[in-house]
PDB file of C-alpha atoms in Angstrom:
ATOM      1  CA  MET F 537      90.593 173.976 118.552  1.00 56.00           C
ATOM      2  CA  ASN F 538      88.181 171.954 116.115  1.00 72.00           C
ATOM      3  CA  VAL F 539      87.419 168.876 118.353  1.00 85.00           C
ATOM      4  CA  PRO F 540      85.092 166.728 116.766  1.00 95.00           C
ATOM      5  CA  ILE F 541      81.932 166.716 118.290  1.00 98.00           C
ATOM      6  CA  ILE F 542      80.971 162.936 117.002  1.00 98.00           C
ATOM      7  CA  SER F 543      83.739 160.233 116.101  1.00 97.00           C
ATOM      8  CA  ALA F 544      82.854 157.027 115.148  1.00 97.00           C
ATOM      9  CA  SER F 545      85.797 154.403 114.996  1.00 97.00           C
ATOM     10  CA  ASN F 546      84.945 151.148 112.979  1.00 97.00           C
ATOM     11  CA  ILE F 547      81.675 150.695 113.881  1.00 97.00           C
ATOM     12  CA  SER F 548      79.493 147.841 112.981  1.00 97.00           C
ATOM     13  CA  SER F 549      76.230 147.752 113.865  1.00 97.00           C
ATOM     14  CA  GLY F 550      72.609 146.391 113.571  1.00 96.00           C
ATOM     15  CA  TYR F 551      69.298 144.865 115.186  1.00 95.00           C
ATOM     16  CA  GLY F 552      69.651 141.584 117.041  1.00 90.00           C
ATOM     17  CA  GLU F 553      71.903 139.165 114.645  1.00 89.00           C
ATOM     18  CA  ARG F 554      71.312 141.305 111.716  1.00 94.00           C
ATOM     19  CA  VAL F 555      74.426 143.358 110.853  1.00 96.00           C
ATOM     20  CA  VAL F 556      73.544 146.532 108.603  1.00 97.00           C
ATOM     21  CA  LEU F 557      76.576 148.550 109.048  1.00 97.00           C
ATOM     22  CA  HIS F 558      80.134 147.302 108.620  1.00 97.00           C
ATOM     23  CA  ASP F 559      83.637 149.392 109.725  1.00 96.00           C
ATOM     24  CA  ILE F 560      82.216 152.488 109.558  1.00 97.00           C
ATOM     25  CA  SER F 561      84.500 155.662 110.320  1.00 97.00           C
ATOM     26  CA  MET F 562      83.708 159.198 110.311  1.00 97.00           C
ATOM     27  CA  GLU F 563      83.683 162.563 112.508  1.00 97.00           C
ATOM     28  CA  VAL F 564      80.975 165.452 112.566  1.00 97.00           C
ATOM     29  CA  ARG F 565      82.781 168.499 113.473  1.00 96.00           C
ATOM     30  CA  PRO F 566      81.445 172.040 114.354  1.00 96.00           C
ATOM     31  CA  GLY F 567      80.357 173.825 111.499  1.00 96.00           C
ATOM     32  CA  ASP F 568      79.864 170.531 109.320  1.00 97.00           C
ATOM     33  CA  PHE F 569      76.921 169.863 106.620  1.00 98.00           C
ATOM     34  CA  TYR F 570      76.822 166.410 105.532  1.00 98.00           C
ATOM     35  CA  GLY F 571      74.158 164.995 103.572  1.00 98.00           C
ATOM     36  CA  VAL F 572      73.907 161.299 103.784  1.00 98.00           C
ATOM     37  CA  ILE F 573      72.509 159.758 100.691  1.00 98.00           C
ATOM     38  CA  GLY F 574      72.275 155.861  99.330  1.00 97.00           C
ATOM     39  CA  PRO F 575      69.494 153.363  98.586  1.00 96.00           C
ATOM     40  CA  ASN F 576      66.706 151.956 100.680  1.00 94.00           C
ATOM     41  CA  GLY F 577      68.101 149.650 103.289  1.00 93.00           C
ATOM     42  CA  SER F 578      71.646 150.558 102.750  1.00 95.00           C
ATOM     43  CA  GLY F 579      71.737 151.708 106.556  1.00 96.00           C
ATOM     44  CA  LYS F 580      71.659 155.308 106.636  1.00 97.00           C
ATOM     45  CA  SER F 581      68.739 155.371 109.512  1.00 96.00           C
ATOM     46  CA  THR F 582      70.839 152.765 111.387  1.00 97.00           C
ATOM     47  CA  LEU F 583      74.041 154.714 111.162  1.00 97.00           C
ATOM     48  CA  LEU F 584      72.189 157.955 112.713  1.00 97.00           C
ATOM     49  CA  LYS F 585      70.910 155.736 115.467  1.00 96.00           C
ATOM     50  CA  THR F 586      74.003 154.372 116.168  1.00 97.00           C
ATOM     51  CA  LEU F 587      75.970 157.908 116.544  1.00 97.00           C
ATOM     52  CA  THR F 588      73.275 158.835 118.889  1.00 96.00           C
ATOM     53  CA  SER F 589      73.212 155.770 121.042  1.00 95.00           C
ATOM     54  CA  ILE F 590      69.838 155.166 120.225  1.00 94.00           C
ATOM     55  CA  ILE F 591      71.136 151.702 119.489  1.00 95.00           C
ATOM     56  CA  ARG F 592      74.812 150.414 120.566  1.00 95.00           C
ATOM     57  CA  PRO F 593      77.099 149.334 118.024  1.00 96.00           C
ATOM     58  CA  ILE F 594      78.069 145.893 117.892  1.00 95.00           C
ATOM     59  CA  SER F 595      81.778 146.411 117.499  1.00 96.00           C
ATOM     60  CA  GLY F 596      84.012 149.891 117.363  1.00 97.00           C
ATOM     61  CA  ARG F 597      83.185 152.756 119.430  1.00 97.00           C
ATOM     62  CA  VAL F 598      81.372 156.282 119.326  1.00 98.00           C
ATOM     63  CA  HIS F 599      82.546 158.942 121.084  1.00 98.00           C
ATOM     64  CA  LEU F 600      80.911 162.195 121.863  1.00 98.00           C
ATOM     65  CA  PHE F 601      83.287 164.944 122.306  1.00 97.00           C
ATOM     66  CA  GLY F 602      85.663 162.683 123.317  1.00 95.00           C
ATOM     67  CA  ARG F 603      83.867 160.342 125.953  1.00 96.00           C
ATOM     68  CA  ASP F 604      82.343 156.742 125.016  1.00 97.00           C
ATOM     69  CA  ILE F 605      78.473 157.778 124.058  1.00 97.00           C
ATOM     70  CA  VAL F 606      77.515 154.693 125.376  1.00 94.00           C
ATOM     71  CA  GLU F 607      78.757 155.711 129.159  1.00 95.00           C
ATOM     72  CA  LEU F 608      76.523 158.612 129.039  1.00 97.00           C
ATOM     73  CA  SER F 609      72.939 159.374 130.063  1.00 95.00           C
ATOM     74  CA  PRO F 610      70.622 160.130 127.794  1.00 94.00           C
ATOM     75  CA  ARG F 611      70.146 163.656 129.430  1.00 95.00           C
ATOM     76  CA  GLU F 612      73.754 164.151 128.693  1.00 97.00           C
ATOM     77  CA  VAL F 613      73.719 163.158 125.138  1.00 97.00           C
ATOM     78  CA  ALA F 614      70.670 165.410 124.224  1.00 97.00           C
ATOM     79  CA  ARG F 615      72.611 168.150 125.718  1.00 97.00           C
ATOM     80  CA  LYS F 616      74.830 167.726 122.916  1.00 97.00           C
ATOM     81  CA  ILE F 617      73.131 166.746 119.712  1.00 98.00           C
ATOM     82  CA  ALA F 618      69.456 166.704 118.849  1.00 98.00           C
ATOM     83  CA  VAL F 619      67.640 164.148 116.811  1.00 97.00           C
ATOM     84  CA  ILE F 620      64.789 164.328 114.544  1.00 95.00           C
ATOM     85  CA  PRO F 621      63.533 161.083 113.422  1.00 91.00           C
ATOM     86  CA  GLN F 622      61.370 160.466 110.177  1.00 86.00           C
ATOM     87  CA  GLU F 623      58.488 160.166 111.612  1.00 78.00           C
ATOM     88  CA  VAL F 624      57.691 162.862 114.678  1.00 77.00           C
ATOM     89  CA  SER F 625      54.200 161.578 116.223  1.00 74.00           C
ATOM     90  CA  ILE F 626      52.781 164.025 118.756  1.00 76.00           C
ATOM     91  CA  LEU F 627      49.665 162.575 119.899  1.00 74.00           C
ATOM     92  CA  PHE F 628      48.021 165.731 122.059  1.00 83.00           C
ATOM     93  CA  PRO F 629      46.819 168.998 120.820  1.00 86.00           C
ATOM     94  CA  PHE F 630      49.997 170.931 122.353  1.00 94.00           C
ATOM     95  CA  THR F 631      50.161 174.419 121.133  1.00 96.00           C
ATOM     96  CA  ALA F 632      53.681 175.108 118.935  1.00 96.00           C
ATOM     97  CA  LYS F 633      55.051 176.754 121.785  1.00 97.00           C
ATOM     98  CA  GLU F 634      54.490 174.030 124.477  1.00 95.00           C
ATOM     99  CA  ILE F 635      56.341 171.696 121.795  1.00 96.00           C
ATOM    100  CA  VAL F 636      59.001 173.805 121.426  1.00 97.00           C
ATOM    101  CA  ALA F 637      59.481 173.896 125.587  1.00 96.00           C
ATOM    102  CA  MET F 638      59.739 170.498 125.748  1.00 94.00           C
ATOM    103  CA  GLY F 639      63.128 170.893 124.063  1.00 96.00           C
ATOM    104  CA  ARG F 640      64.083 172.139 127.578  1.00 96.00           C
ATOM    105  CA  HIS F 641      63.541 168.735 129.448  1.00 94.00           C
ATOM    106  CA  PRO F 642      67.268 167.829 129.110  1.00 94.00           C
ATOM    107  CA  TYR F 643      67.879 170.761 131.594  1.00 94.00           C
ATOM    108  CA  ILE F 644      64.883 171.523 133.466  1.00 89.00           C
ATOM    109  CA  GLY F 645      64.226 168.130 135.180  1.00 72.00           C
ATOM    110  CA  ARG F 646      60.582 166.406 135.844  1.00 69.00           C
ATOM    111  CA  PHE F 647      59.376 168.844 138.442  1.00 66.00           C
ATOM    112  CA  ARG F 648      61.160 172.046 137.702  1.00 75.00           C
ATOM    113  CA  ARG F 649      59.471 174.799 135.966  1.00 83.00           C
ATOM    114  CA  GLU F 650      60.959 176.785 133.315  1.00 87.00           C
ATOM    115  CA  GLY F 651      63.210 179.745 134.301  1.00 92.00           C
ATOM    116  CA  PRO F 652      63.737 182.897 132.936  1.00 95.00           C
ATOM    117  CA  PHE F 653      66.454 181.319 130.852  1.00 96.00           C
ATOM    118  CA  ASP F 654      64.485 178.936 129.569  1.00 95.00           C
ATOM    119  CA  ARG F 655      61.901 180.779 128.512  1.00 96.00           C
ATOM    120  CA  GLU F 656      64.735 183.164 126.561  1.00 97.00           C
ATOM    121  CA  VAL F 657      66.147 179.854 124.847  1.00 97.00           C
ATOM    122  CA  ILE F 658      62.527 179.088 123.865  1.00 97.00           C
ATOM    123  CA  GLU F 659      61.800 182.516 122.224  1.00 97.00           C
ATOM    124  CA  ARG F 660      65.023 182.508 120.452  1.00 97.00           C
ATOM    125  CA  SER F 661      64.558 179.141 119.133  1.00 98.00           C
ATOM    126  CA  MET F 662      61.310 180.146 117.902  1.00 97.00           C
ATOM    127  CA  THR F 663      62.274 183.530 116.725  1.00 97.00           C
ATOM    128  CA  ASP F 664      65.516 181.552 114.587  1.00 96.00           C
ATOM    129  CA  THR F 665      62.933 179.209 113.102  1.00 97.00           C
ATOM    130  CA  ASP F 666      59.966 181.803 112.257  1.00 96.00           C
ATOM    131  CA  THR F 667      57.879 179.973 114.163  1.00 97.00           C
ATOM    132  CA  TRP F 668      57.002 182.372 117.334  1.00 97.00           C
ATOM    133  CA  ARG F 669      53.940 184.076 115.664  1.00 97.00           C
ATOM    134  CA  LEU F 670      52.404 180.257 115.811  1.00 97.00           C
ATOM    135  CA  GLY F 671      53.428 179.890 119.415  1.00 96.00           C
ATOM    136  CA  ASP F 672      49.572 180.050 120.399  1.00 96.00           C
ATOM    137  CA  ARG F 673      48.171 177.773 117.608  1.00 96.00           C
ATOM    138  CA  TYR F 674      47.964 173.917 118.136  1.00 95.00           C
ATOM    139  CA  ILE F 675      49.965 171.651 116.553  1.00 92.00           C
ATOM    140  CA  ASP F 676      47.377 169.641 114.408  1.00 90.00           C
ATOM    141  CA  GLU F 677      46.179 173.532 112.889  1.00 93.00           C
ATOM    142  CA  LEU F 678      49.764 173.603 111.058  1.00 92.00           C
ATOM    143  CA  SER F 679      50.950 172.810 107.984  1.00 92.00           C
ATOM    144  CA  GLY F 680      53.418 170.379 106.940  1.00 90.00           C
ATOM    145  CA  GLY F 681      56.414 172.737 106.461  1.00 92.00           C
ATOM    146  CA  GLU F 682      55.039 174.717 109.881  1.00 95.00           C
ATOM    147  CA  ARG F 683      55.033 171.946 111.726  1.00 93.00           C
ATOM    148  CA  GLN F 684      58.548 170.492 110.705  1.00 95.00           C
ATOM    149  CA  ARG F 685      59.801 174.110 111.879  1.00 96.00           C
ATOM    150  CA  VAL F 686      58.122 174.087 114.966  1.00 96.00           C
ATOM    151  CA  VAL F 687      60.084 170.230 115.558  1.00 96.00           C
ATOM    152  CA  ILE F 688      63.415 171.850 114.816  1.00 97.00           C
ATOM    153  CA  ALA F 689      62.896 174.807 116.861  1.00 98.00           C
ATOM    154  CA  ARG F 690      62.217 172.089 119.874  1.00 97.00           C
ATOM    155  CA  ALA F 691      65.616 170.793 118.715  1.00 98.00           C
ATOM    156  CA  LEU F 692      67.237 174.064 118.992  1.00 98.00           C
ATOM    157  CA  CYS F 693      66.021 174.280 122.672  1.00 97.00           C
ATOM    158  CA  GLN F 694      68.128 171.424 123.497  1.00 97.00           C
ATOM    159  CA  GLN F 695      71.030 173.884 122.563  1.00 97.00           C
ATOM    160  CA  PRO F 696      72.862 171.596 120.869  1.00 98.00           C
ATOM    161  CA  GLU F 697      76.259 171.131 119.183  1.00 97.00           C
ATOM    162  CA  ALA F 698      75.226 168.955 116.070  1.00 98.00           C
ATOM    163  CA  LEU F 699      71.463 168.613 114.734  1.00 98.00           C
ATOM    164  CA  LEU F 700      71.028 164.805 113.230  1.00 98.00           C
ATOM    165  CA  LEU F 701      68.099 164.588 110.782  1.00 98.00           C
ATOM    166  CA  ASP F 702      66.461 161.730 109.010  1.00 96.00           C
ATOM    167  CA  GLU F 703      64.139 162.631 106.078  1.00 95.00           C
ATOM    168  CA  PRO F 704      63.202 165.871 107.216  1.00 95.00           C
ATOM    169  CA  THR F 705      61.489 166.727 103.758  1.00 94.00           C
ATOM    170  CA  SER F 706      60.306 163.797 102.699  1.00 89.00           C
ATOM    171  CA  HIS F 707      56.299 164.709 103.074  1.00 89.00           C
ATOM    172  CA  LEU F 708      56.500 168.452 102.007  1.00 93.00           C
ATOM    173  CA  ASP F 709      56.291 169.864  98.712  1.00 93.00           C
ATOM    174  CA  ILE F 710      58.971 171.619  97.019  1.00 94.00           C
ATOM    175  CA  ASN F 711      58.780 174.831  98.587  1.00 94.00           C
ATOM    176  CA  HIS F 712      58.661 173.642 102.139  1.00 94.00           C
ATOM    177  CA  GLN F 713      61.513 171.493 101.325  1.00 96.00           C
ATOM    178  CA  VAL F 714      63.617 174.400 100.121  1.00 96.00           C
ATOM    179  CA  GLU F 715      62.342 176.406 103.225  1.00 96.00           C
ATOM    180  CA  VAL F 716      63.658 173.768 105.831  1.00 96.00           C
ATOM    181  CA  PHE F 717      67.086 173.390 103.885  1.00 97.00           C
ATOM    182  CA  GLU F 718      67.582 177.176 103.548  1.00 97.00           C
ATOM    183  CA  LEU F 719      66.755 177.404 107.543  1.00 97.00           C
ATOM    184  CA  LEU F 720      69.389 174.375 108.249  1.00 98.00           C
ATOM    185  CA  THR F 721      71.985 176.488 106.158  1.00 98.00           C
ATOM    186  CA  ASP F 722      71.190 179.433 108.406  1.00 97.00           C
ATOM    187  CA  LEU F 723      71.842 177.759 111.644  1.00 97.00           C
ATOM    188  CA  ASN F 724      74.731 175.965 110.155  1.00 97.00           C
ATOM    189  CA  LYS F 725      76.217 179.421 109.529  1.00 96.00           C
ATOM    190  CA  LYS F 726      75.035 181.512 112.328  1.00 95.00           C
ATOM    191  CA  ARG F 727      75.335 179.145 115.220  1.00 95.00           C
ATOM    192  CA  ASN F 728      78.408 177.153 113.554  1.00 95.00           C
ATOM    193  CA  LEU F 729      75.759 174.071 114.020  1.00 97.00           C
ATOM    194  CA  ALA F 730      76.831 170.853 112.845  1.00 98.00           C
ATOM    195  CA  VAL F 731      73.921 169.394 110.479  1.00 98.00           C
ATOM    196  CA  PHE F 732      74.113 166.036 109.696  1.00 98.00           C
ATOM    197  CA  VAL F 733      71.073 165.070 107.288  1.00 98.00           C
ATOM    198  CA  ILE F 734      69.678 161.808 105.564  1.00 97.00           C
ATOM    199  CA  SER F 735      67.778 162.321 102.521  1.00 96.00           C
ATOM    200  CA  HIS F 736      66.960 160.537  99.393  1.00 94.00           C
ATOM    201  CA  ASP F 737      66.698 163.512  97.218  1.00 96.00           C
ATOM    202  CA  LEU F 738      70.114 163.982  95.480  1.00 97.00           C
ATOM    203  CA  ASN F 739      69.477 167.222  94.108  1.00 97.00           C
ATOM    204  CA  ILE F 740      68.316 169.217  97.469  1.00 97.00           C
ATOM    205  CA  CYS F 741      71.579 167.734  98.842  1.00 97.00           C
ATOM    206  CA  ALA F 742      73.858 168.907  96.253  1.00 97.00           C
ATOM    207  CA  GLU F 743      72.521 172.142  96.541  1.00 97.00           C
ATOM    208  CA  TYR F 744      73.064 172.587 100.214  1.00 98.00           C
ATOM    209  CA  CYS F 745      75.165 170.305 101.720  1.00 98.00           C
ATOM    210  CA  ARG F 746      79.019 170.708 101.630  1.00 97.00           C
ATOM    211  CA  GLU F 747      80.008 167.372 101.724  1.00 98.00           C
ATOM    212  CA  LEU F 748      78.144 163.930 100.866  1.00 98.00           C
ATOM    213  CA  ILE F 749      78.313 160.896 102.263  1.00 98.00           C
ATOM    214  CA  ILE F 750      77.343 157.642  99.946  1.00 98.00           C
ATOM    215  CA  ILE F 751      76.113 154.457 101.772  1.00 97.00           C
ATOM    216  CA  LYS F 752      75.449 151.657 100.027  1.00 96.00           C
ATOM    217  CA  ASP F 753      75.432 147.601 101.566  1.00 96.00           C
ATOM    218  CA  GLY F 754      76.042 149.183 105.113  1.00 96.00           C
ATOM    219  CA  ARG F 755      79.528 150.759 103.904  1.00 97.00           C
ATOM    220  CA  ILE F 756      80.853 154.304 103.258  1.00 97.00           C
ATOM    221  CA  CYS F 757      81.668 153.781  99.208  1.00 94.00           C
ATOM    222  CA  LEU F 758      82.164 157.524  98.945  1.00 95.00           C
ATOM    223  CA  ARG F 759      82.473 161.170 100.664  1.00 96.00           C
ATOM    224  CA  GLY F 760      83.226 164.274  99.153  1.00 97.00           C
ATOM    225  CA  ALA F 761      81.969 167.363  97.958  1.00 97.00           C
ATOM    226  CA  PRO F 762      78.657 166.719  95.707  1.00 97.00           C
ATOM    227  CA  GLU F 763      80.247 168.184  92.524  1.00 96.00           C
ATOM    228  CA  GLU F 764      82.902 165.458  92.899  1.00 96.00           C
ATOM    229  CA  ILE F 765      81.235 162.359  93.446  1.00 95.00           C
ATOM    230  CA  LEU F 766      77.777 163.230  92.059  1.00 97.00           C
ATOM    231  CA  THR F 767      78.457 161.750  88.637  1.00 96.00           C
ATOM    232  CA  PRO F 768      76.786 159.360  86.053  1.00 96.00           C
ATOM    233  CA  GLU F 769      79.243 156.559  86.812  1.00 96.00           C
ATOM    234  CA  THR F 770      78.440 157.089  90.604  1.00 96.00           C
ATOM    235  CA  VAL F 771      75.127 157.109  90.376  1.00 96.00           C
ATOM    236  CA  ARG F 772      74.804 154.026  87.772  1.00 95.00           C
ATOM    237  CA  GLU F 773      77.132 152.120  90.231  1.00 95.00           C
ATOM    238  CA  VAL F 774      74.994 152.689  93.845  1.00 96.00           C
ATOM    239  CA  TYR F 775      71.517 153.196  92.795  1.00 95.00           C
ATOM    240  CA  GLU F 776      71.789 151.160  89.442  1.00 93.00           C
ATOM    241  CA  ALA F 777      70.121 153.962  87.368  1.00 93.00           C
ATOM    242  CA  GLU F 778      70.849 155.812  84.266  1.00 94.00           C
ATOM    243  CA  VAL F 779      71.053 159.368  84.701  1.00 95.00           C
ATOM    244  CA  SER F 780      72.570 162.595  83.516  1.00 95.00           C
ATOM    245  CA  VAL F 781      74.276 165.102  85.347  1.00 96.00           C
ATOM    246  CA  LEU F 782      74.062 169.042  84.676  1.00 96.00           C
ATOM    247  CA  ARG F 783      75.008 172.025  86.609  1.00 95.00           C
ATOM    248  CA  ASN F 784      72.251 174.698  87.873  1.00 94.00           C
ATOM    249  CA  PRO F 785      72.770 177.666  86.138  1.00 94.00           C
ATOM    250  CA  ARG F 786      72.767 179.669  89.298  1.00 93.00           C
ATOM    251  CA  SER F 787      74.601 177.835  91.888  1.00 94.00           C
ATOM    252  CA  ASP F 788      76.653 175.302  89.950  1.00 94.00           C
ATOM    253  CA  ALA F 789      75.505 172.784  91.648  1.00 96.00           C
ATOM    254  CA  PRO F 790      74.907 169.415  90.177  1.00 96.00           C
ATOM    255  CA  VAL F 791      71.558 168.584  89.067  1.00 96.00           C
ATOM    256  CA  VAL F 792      70.850 164.778  88.651  1.00 96.00           C
ATOM    257  CA  THR F 793      68.070 163.981  86.050  1.00 95.00           C
ATOM    258  CA  VAL F 794      66.965 160.074  85.285  1.00 92.00           C
ATOM    259  CA  VAL F 795      67.280 159.059  81.903  1.00 89.00           C
ATOM    260  CA  SER F 796      64.231 157.096  80.906  1.00 78.00           C
ATOM    261  CA  ARG F 797      64.968 153.202  79.806  1.00 73.00           C
ATOM    262  CA  GLY F 798      63.307 154.468  76.590  1.00 69.00           C
ATOM    263  CA  THR F 799      65.684 156.982  75.530  1.00 67.00           C
ATOM    264  CA  GLN F 800      69.087 155.204  76.725  1.00 63.00           C
TER     265      GLN F 800
END
């Protein structure tokens, strides 16, 4: 039975008296691959934080496998969902393997050492992300793409059912952007891991995500397959920009191209 991992029912959320999200309902199920897009300030990151109990909804409920997420401990949540924020600060020169091993904290506890199973999970997570060979290198010696794969390996060490990422490729060149999304696709297929990724890159989301959610002004205004909802009319309405939408000749995914004001 395909029980939802995360289920949000009529949630509104924000910061203090400022309401950012309004009446959002959605589900994340095993094997889903969502891309969440929308203008700056539309509420995408607030949605991720609310779905993962980083902030509590003002109204409505978020359930994790049927349980109200605000009633669960951070350790219980971390065993089911892993979050990769937009900015990952690593202040000390840990090795890549030490960084990945931090993902076992929801299971190990403060004073217990890693056991054989923990080490097995660490090795498998690093192997699946092609970071095992980087294990003894310090994190500040790695390229941006290598660092991001290490961070994903750390998230996998939590043995999550869902992986939620906020702008995971925003600081990467196009080659490393593709590497990250290829990795997410591989994990989604091989592990049946649900992937929920926020991105400003319409084209990379269209290429890799099975379903897109468009958020504007704190509301879901459209959701569906990329080829169904990425149209010139939709982009004009959501982003107030003129574009043409073609098809990738190899994958048939939509490709959004900006039309300059001088040629409109």
